[in-house]
Tab-separated table of C-alpha atoms and ligand atoms in Angstrom:
chain	number	residue	atom	x	y	z
A	286	MET	CA	-1.657	-17.916	-9.619
A	287	ASP	CA	0.099	-19.961	-6.491
A	288	ASP	CA	1.065	-17.637	-2.694
A	289	ARG	CA	4.507	-17.269	-4.752
A	290	ARG	CA	4.322	-15.510	-7.941
A	291	LEU	CA	1.266	-13.583	-6.132
A	292	ARG	CA	4.500	-11.853	-3.398
A	293	ASP	CA	7.016	-12.263	-5.993
A	294	GLU	CA	5.561	-11.054	-9.275
A	295	ILE	CA	8.052	-8.410	-10.088
A	296	THR	CA	11.352	-9.161	-8.395
A	297	PRO	CA	11.178	-13.699	-8.380
A	298	GLU	CA	13.226	-14.405	-5.070
A	299	PRO	CA	16.506	-16.231	-6.710
A	300	LEU	CA	17.099	-12.652	-8.108
A	301	TYR	CA	16.792	-10.704	-4.966
A	302	GLN	CA	18.790	-13.458	-3.208
A	303	ARG	CA	21.472	-13.021	-5.969
A	304	ARG	CA	22.014	-9.490	-5.796
A	305	HIS	CA	21.886	-9.825	-1.847
A	306	ALA	CA	24.303	-12.270	-1.991
A	307	ILE	CA	26.338	-9.994	-4.186
A	308	MET	CA	26.502	-6.739	-1.981
A	309	ARG	CA	27.064	-8.942	1.062
A	310	ALA	CA	30.097	-10.208	-0.441
A	311	ALA	CA	31.497	-6.511	-1.424
A	312	GLY	CA	30.755	-5.853	2.461
A	313	VAL	CA	28.017	-3.253	1.624
A	314	LEU	CA	24.499	-4.972	2.664
A	315	PRO	CA	24.699	-3.567	5.975
A	316	MET	CA	24.977	-0.484	4.960
A	317	ILE	CA	22.886	0.115	2.280
A	318	ALA	CA	20.219	-2.234	3.283
A	319	GLY	CA	17.919	0.659	3.110
A	320	ALA	CA	19.264	1.987	0.269
A	321	SER	CA	18.264	1.948	-3.654
A	322	LEU	CA	18.924	-1.059	-5.469
A	323	VAL	CA	18.634	-0.079	-8.402
A	324	GLY	CA	21.789	2.584	-8.295
A	325	CYS	CA	23.831	0.227	-7.144
A	326	GLY	CA	25.888	0.345	-10.151
A	327	GLN	CA	28.215	-2.546	-10.192
A	328	GLU	CA	25.502	-5.498	-11.101
A	329	ASP	CA	23.827	-6.635	-14.043
A	330	ALA	CA	20.572	-5.236	-15.336
A	331	SER	CA	18.885	-8.634	-13.479
A	332	ASP	CA	20.675	-7.540	-10.527
A	333	GLN	CA	19.257	-4.560	-10.264
A	334	GLY	CA	15.796	-5.227	-9.945
A	335	VAL	CA	15.118	-4.659	-13.096
A	336	VAL	CA	12.646	-8.330	-14.260
A	337	PRO	CA	11.292	-7.598	-18.134
A	338	THR	CA	7.723	-8.407	-18.372
A	339	PRO	CA	5.583	-8.291	-22.026
A	340	GLY	CA	5.403	-5.248	-22.837
A	341	TYR	CA	6.366	-3.494	-19.614
A	342	GLU	CA	9.581	-3.687	-17.478
A	343	GLU	CA	9.439	-3.683	-14.039
A	344	VAL	CA	12.300	-1.862	-11.553
A	345	LEU	CA	12.093	-1.018	-8.192
A	346	THR	CA	11.317	2.274	-7.400
A	347	PRO	CA	15.486	4.146	-5.517
A	348	PHE	CA	14.181	3.750	-1.718
A	349	GLU	CA	14.768	7.565	-2.095
A	350	SER	CA	12.331	8.128	-3.622
A	351	VAL	CA	9.973	5.793	-2.111
A	352	THR	CA	10.613	7.349	1.558
A	353	SER	CA	10.365	11.333	0.216
A	354	TYR	CA	7.748	12.275	-2.520
A	355	ASN	CA	4.758	11.106	-0.125
A	356	ASN	CA	1.074	11.683	0.441
A	357	PHE	CA	0.398	11.863	4.208
A	358	TYR	CA	-2.140	14.662	4.313
A	359	GLU	CA	-2.596	14.477	8.105
A	360	PHE	CA	1.559	16.165	7.870
A	361	SER	CA	0.946	17.822	4.740
A	362	THR	CA	-0.499	18.498	1.460
A	363	GLU	CA	3.265	18.951	-0.502
A	364	LYS	CA	4.733	15.401	-1.342
A	365	ASP	CA	7.894	16.556	-0.688
A	366	GLY	CA	7.546	18.159	3.010
A	367	VAL	CA	6.083	14.941	4.589
A	368	ALA	CA	9.031	12.899	5.484
A	369	LYS	CA	10.630	16.061	7.536
A	370	LEU	CA	7.306	16.969	9.531
A	371	ALA	CA	7.028	12.976	10.575
A	372	GLN	CA	10.212	13.090	11.912
A	373	GLY	CA	8.942	13.189	15.367
A	374	PHE	CA	5.456	11.298	14.716
A	375	LYS	CA	6.144	8.002	18.071
A	376	THR	CA	5.660	4.843	15.805
A	377	SER	CA	6.499	3.079	19.220
A	378	PRO	CA	4.963	2.172	21.601
A	379	TRP	CA	1.731	1.138	18.762
A	380	THR	CA	-1.315	-1.242	19.272
A	381	LEU	CA	-3.326	-2.556	16.043
A	382	SER	CA	-7.362	-3.506	17.299
A	383	VAL	CA	-8.968	-5.693	15.828
A	384	GLY	CA	-12.767	-5.962	16.612
A	385	GLY	CA	-16.281	-5.060	15.565
A	386	LEU	CA	-18.344	-8.471	14.234
A	387	VAL	CA	-15.473	-10.643	14.626
A	388	GLN	CA	-15.538	-14.015	17.663
A	389	ARG	CA	-11.972	-12.962	19.149
A	390	PRO	CA	-11.055	-9.568	18.908
A	391	GLN	CA	-8.318	-8.448	19.795
A	392	THR	CA	-5.125	-5.960	19.975
A	393	PHE	CA	-2.017	-6.611	19.002
A	394	THR	CA	1.482	-5.031	19.209
A	395	VAL	CA	3.686	-4.023	16.038
A	396	GLU	CA	6.058	-6.967	17.843
A	397	ASP	CA	2.775	-9.447	18.030
A	398	LEU	CA	2.144	-8.925	14.782
A	399	ASP	CA	6.080	-9.696	13.546
A	400	ALA	CA	6.184	-12.508	15.460
A	401	MET	CA	2.842	-13.977	14.502
A	402	PHE	CA	2.199	-13.392	10.535
A	403	MET	CA	5.301	-13.657	9.715
A	404	PRO	CA	6.008	-10.416	7.242
A	405	GLU	CA	8.019	-11.757	3.770
A	406	ARG	CA	9.054	-9.532	1.058
A	407	ARG	CA	6.411	-8.215	-1.042
A	408	ALA	CA	7.188	-6.135	-3.815
A	409	TYR	CA	4.206	-4.581	-5.499
A	410	ARG	CA	3.314	-1.866	-8.412
A	411	MET	CA	1.298	1.277	-6.796
A	412	ARG	CA	-0.908	3.345	-8.442
A	413	CYS	CA	-1.606	6.618	-7.404
A	414	VAL	CA	-5.250	8.264	-8.226
A	415	GLU	CA	-2.857	11.306	-9.229
A	416	GLY	CA	-0.927	9.333	-11.838
A	417	TRP	CA	2.162	8.582	-10.548
A	418	SER	CA	3.504	4.605	-9.974
A	419	MET	CA	6.251	2.979	-8.460
A	420	VAL	CA	7.375	-0.209	-7.297
A	421	ILE	CA	8.119	-1.247	-3.548
A	422	PRO	CA	9.641	-4.113	-2.243
A	423	TRP	CA	7.484	-4.494	1.141
A	424	GLN	CA	7.864	-6.325	4.044
A	425	GLY	CA	4.189	-7.358	4.935
A	426	PHE	CA	1.794	-10.450	5.503
A	427	PRO	CA	-1.309	-11.216	4.459
A	428	ILE	CA	-4.653	-9.724	6.023
A	429	SER	CA	-6.347	-12.585	6.538
A	430	ARG	CA	-4.066	-14.308	8.751
A	431	ILE	CA	-5.090	-11.555	11.178
A	432	LEU	CA	-8.904	-12.770	10.161
A	433	ASP	CA	-7.803	-16.156	10.829
A	434	GLU	CA	-6.481	-15.188	14.258
A	435	VAL	CA	-10.063	-12.603	15.287
A	436	VAL	CA	-12.475	-15.054	13.362
A	437	PRO	CA	-15.554	-12.741	11.361
A	438	ASN	CA	-19.374	-13.599	12.182
A	439	GLY	CA	-21.604	-14.598	9.034
A	440	ASP	CA	-22.837	-10.755	9.677
A	441	ALA	CA	-19.147	-9.537	8.570
A	442	LYS	CA	-18.988	-7.841	5.206
A	443	TYR	CA	-16.156	-5.222	5.187
A	444	LEU	CA	-13.186	-4.361	6.579
A	445	ARG	CA	-13.421	0.011	7.812
A	446	PHE	CA	-9.895	0.710	8.718
A	447	GLU	CA	-8.558	4.076	11.030
A	448	THR	CA	-5.246	5.232	11.202
A	449	VAL	CA	-4.707	7.246	14.529
A	450	LYS	CA	-5.570	10.906	15.027
A	451	ARG	CA	-2.724	12.702	16.778
A	452	PRO	CA	-2.984	16.683	15.898
A	453	ASP	CA	-0.377	17.390	18.114
A	454	GLU	CA	1.939	15.544	15.866
A	455	MET	CA	0.179	15.910	12.649
A	456	PRO	CA	0.523	19.318	11.500
A	457	GLY	CA	-1.813	19.053	8.729
A	458	MET	CA	-4.884	17.971	11.173
A	459	ARG	CA	-3.788	21.001	12.566
A	460	GLY	CA	-6.242	24.503	11.972
A	461	PHE	CA	-9.043	24.253	9.296
A	462	SER	CA	-9.106	21.043	7.240
A	463	PRO	CA	-11.340	20.396	4.470
A	464	TYR	CA	-11.377	16.644	5.741
A	465	ALA	CA	-12.950	14.581	8.238
A	466	TRP	CA	-10.016	12.922	10.203
A	467	PRO	CA	-9.208	10.523	11.544
A	468	TYR	CA	-8.153	8.691	7.749
A	469	VAL	CA	-10.613	5.966	7.205
A	470	GLU	CA	-10.579	3.380	4.115
A	471	GLY	CA	-12.180	0.254	3.470
A	472	LEU	CA	-12.237	-3.112	1.440
A	473	THR	CA	-14.689	-5.981	1.030
A	474	LEU	CA	-14.242	-9.300	3.266
A	475	ASP	CA	-13.988	-11.100	0.116
A	476	GLU	CA	-11.422	-8.372	-0.508
A	477	ALA	CA	-9.373	-8.527	2.257
A	478	ARG	CA	-9.572	-12.373	1.957
A	479	ASN	CA	-7.404	-12.112	-1.284
A	480	PRO	CA	-4.070	-13.151	-0.364
A	481	LEU	CA	-2.421	-9.860	-1.899
A	482	ALA	CA	-4.109	-8.118	0.339
A	483	THR	CA	-1.147	-7.199	2.637
A	484	ILE	CA	-0.279	-5.804	6.153
A	485	ALA	CA	3.176	-4.124	5.495
A	486	THR	CA	5.269	-3.210	8.801
A	487	GLY	CA	8.461	-2.788	6.520
A	488	LEU	CA	9.913	-1.986	3.277
A	489	TYR	CA	13.308	-2.492	1.620
A	490	GLY	CA	14.255	-4.460	4.646
A	491	LYS	CA	13.758	-1.827	7.073
A	492	PRO	CA	11.025	-1.139	9.569
A	493	LEU	CA	8.682	1.700	7.473
A	494	LEU	CA	9.394	5.015	8.258
A	495	ALA	CA	6.781	7.362	9.602
A	496	GLN	CA	6.093	9.312	5.869
A	497	ASN	CA	5.580	5.314	4.584
A	498	GLY	CA	3.151	4.972	7.234
A	499	ALA	CA	4.454	3.827	10.412
A	500	PRO	CA	4.451	1.240	11.799
A	501	VAL	CA	1.937	-0.616	10.105
A	502	ARG	CA	-0.351	0.301	7.083
A	503	LEU	CA	-2.504	-1.513	4.926
A	504	VAL	CA	-1.010	-2.062	0.999
A	505	VAL	CA	-3.860	-2.746	-2.036
A	506	PRO	CA	-1.523	-3.317	-5.262
A	507	TRP	CA	-4.873	-3.236	-7.337
A	508	LYS	CA	-6.206	-0.302	-6.283
A	509	TYR	CA	-5.239	3.173	-6.430
A	510	GLY	CA	-2.805	4.282	-3.668
A	511	PHE	CA	-5.183	6.225	-1.185
A	512	LYS	CA	-6.685	2.682	-0.247
A	513	SER	CA	-3.925	2.006	0.868
A	514	ILE	CA	-4.289	3.616	4.081
A	515	LYS	CA	-0.851	4.837	6.784
A	516	SER	CA	-0.329	4.222	10.295
A	517	ILE	CA	-3.347	2.225	11.258
A	518	VAL	CA	-4.311	1.854	14.918
A	519	LYS	CA	-7.880	0.735	14.216
A	520	ILE	CA	-9.807	-2.388	11.789
A	521	ASP	CA	-12.785	-3.273	12.217
A	522	LEU	CA	-15.687	-6.224	11.275
A	523	VAL	CA	-18.747	-4.065	10.173
A	524	ALA	CA	-22.474	-5.236	7.703
A	525	ARG	CA	-22.308	-1.914	5.721
A	526	GLN	CA	-20.123	-0.509	3.543
A	527	PRO	CA	-17.837	2.051	4.916
A	528	THR	CA	-17.257	5.853	4.259
A	529	SER	CA	-14.199	6.458	3.838
A	530	LEU	CA	-12.628	9.892	4.347
A	531	TRP	CA	-11.836	10.802	0.509
A	532	MET	CA	-15.793	9.364	-0.386
A	533	ALA	CA	-16.939	11.305	2.341
A	534	ALA	CA	-14.459	14.451	1.226
A	535	ALA	CA	-15.729	14.404	-2.483
A	536	PRO	CA	-18.393	11.590	-3.615
A	537	SER	CA	-17.969	12.441	-7.061
A	538	GLU	CA	-14.344	11.991	-7.609
A	539	TYR	CA	-13.697	8.909	-5.295
A	540	GLY	CA	-15.853	5.776	-4.853
A	541	PHE	CA	-15.088	3.061	-2.308
A	542	PHE	CA	-13.973	-0.046	-4.695
A	543	ALA	CA	-11.436	2.580	-6.438
A	544	ASN	CA	-10.038	0.121	-8.736
A	545	VAL	CA	-6.895	1.049	-11.117
A	546	ASN	CA	-8.896	1.137	-14.405
A	547	PRO	CA	-7.303	2.594	-17.815
A	548	GLU	CA	-11.033	2.909	-18.900
A	549	VAL	CA	-12.528	4.942	-16.450
A	550	SER	CA	-11.192	8.823	-16.160
A	551	HIS	CA	-11.221	10.585	-13.199
A	552	PRO	CA	-13.320	13.352	-13.979
A	553	ARG	CA	-10.785	15.286	-13.851
A	554	TRP	CA	-7.986	13.774	-15.797
A	555	SER	CA	-7.593	10.970	-17.958
A	556	GLN	CA	-6.318	7.553	-15.994
A	557	ALA	CA	-5.035	5.683	-19.300
A	558	THR	CA	-1.311	6.745	-18.075
A	559	GLU	CA	0.849	6.777	-15.567
A	560	ARG	CA	4.143	8.622	-15.173
A	561	ARG	CA	6.568	6.134	-12.782
A	562	ILE	CA	8.545	7.589	-10.940
A	563	GLY	CA	12.178	8.455	-12.116
A	564	GLU	CA	10.922	8.089	-15.843
A	565	THR	CA	9.981	10.460	-18.201
A	566	ARG	CA	7.869	9.222	-20.580
A	567	ARG	CA	4.729	7.757	-19.477
A	568	ARG	CA	3.545	4.201	-19.896
A	569	PRO	CA	0.345	2.637	-19.523
A	570	THR	CA	-1.568	2.165	-17.114
A	571	LEU	CA	-2.611	-1.722	-16.361
A	572	TYR	CA	-6.370	-3.135	-15.750
A	573	LEU	CA	-6.054	-3.562	-11.394
A	574	ASN	CA	-2.732	-2.598	-12.213
A	575	GLY	CA	-1.423	-5.804	-13.605
A	576	TYR	CA	-3.071	-7.875	-11.105
A	577	ALA	CA	-5.870	-8.930	-12.703
A	578	ALA	CA	-5.165	-12.215	-12.736
A	579	ALA	CA	-4.824	-12.657	-9.013
A	580	VAL	CA	-7.932	-10.343	-8.321
A	581	GLY	CA	-10.022	-10.256	-11.192
A	582	SER	CA	-12.565	-12.700	-10.223
A	583	LEU	CA	-13.667	-10.378	-7.337
A	584	TYR	CA	-15.399	-7.958	-9.553
A	585	ALA	CA	-16.862	-10.255	-12.589
A	586	GLY	CA	-19.991	-8.744	-12.750
A	587	MET	CA	-18.638	-5.268	-12.703
A	588	ASP	CA	-18.934	-2.857	-15.922
A	589	LEU	CA	-15.350	-1.695	-16.499
A	590	HIS	CA	-16.498	1.023	-17.978
A	591	LYS	CA	-18.059	2.551	-15.285
A	592	ASN	CA	-16.795	4.356	-11.925
A	593	TYR	CA	-17.086	2.434	-8.533
B	734	MTE	N1	-3.063	7.233	4.758
B	734	MTE	C1	-3.399	8.019	5.234
B	734	MTE	N2	-3.429	7.905	6.740
B	734	MTE	N3	-3.565	9.719	4.702
B	734	MTE	C2	-2.684	10.007	3.777
B	734	MTE	O1	-2.704	10.834	3.443
B	734	MTE	N4	-2.672	9.181	1.428
B	734	MTE	C3	-2.703	7.776	0.487
B	734	MTE	C4	-2.283	6.733	0.918
B	734	MTE	N5	-2.371	6.762	2.367
B	734	MTE	C5	-2.935	8.785	2.557
B	734	MTE	C6	-2.579	6.937	3.060
B	734	MTE	C7	-2.386	8.394	-0.987
B	734	MTE	S1	-3.394	8.975	-1.730
B	734	MTE	C8	-1.388	7.081	-1.764
B	734	MTE	S2	-0.630	7.350	-2.878
B	734	MTE	C9	-0.497	6.489	-0.946
B	734	MTE	O2	-0.230	6.258	0.817
B	734	MTE	C10	1.276	7.140	-0.870
B	734	MTE	O3	1.837	5.851	-0.542
B	734	MTE	P1	3.476	6.388	-0.135
B	734	MTE	O4	3.435	7.845	0.498
B	734	MTE	O5	3.941	5.070	1.177
B	734	MTE	O6	3.681	6.252	-1.061
């Protein structure tokens, strides 16, 4: 699969451009740049972000849902409470430091990231471990572009990502909490080098909102959503597998790889199906969230029936 298909599997660029051309012609684009493309109403099905794939119709999840139904435990465990509580979160100025086992450690501003690594539109399915899913048009770029800049040493085997820790601005971190903040996640170096592993700075053509992990987050579409760590301030290249916040909190429920896999149940529920936000009927969950052609070779030796 070439890079263009990887980043545009859901809504081919011509459709996206045609939709925008129609909206621009109608004079509505500036107003609804961040609004629901699906709800625009006037166009035919193909202009509403609907792309039929065999047995699996894909529609972009409306902007409203993407920005109001969130998991961001530093603010709240209530999905519909995050957006409001995150309103006062300071996302500028912001820096992302990339270091550890690299030849050229660097600290990037968000402006640097956008200027140096050229975010492009990447619409991906996101499957939460809880059993719901969305399709989100991100602006992002492959993490490999950052890796090329910092140059990992030969003994670097993993990336360890860390979210900002600001209890003053993040109410979910204050007082008693069962979690060992900050939120930490990890990837193997090979996973991070796959073109699908994305650093996102925006969605629906706008900069990320706080509730979605502003100003910079990870998007790993073939893994359960909790791997896609938000509001990142630090990435370290390390020799040993990092322990994520979820591995530390519930090791019998959450592993390091956390690849979407309908064959492997969570200890408390099945992962065979999912509810796409905005739909009522559940749909089958796909191995590696439907991205097996792109990333399956990373896991060639793994037992598909085992929880990692
Ligand atoms: N990152 C941080 N720092 N804190 C979180 O609580 N939740 C994760 C992931 N990244 C989370 C996080 C989970 S469980 C999911 S499903 C996705 O973010 C949700 O992303 P969204 O709210 O943008 O849809």
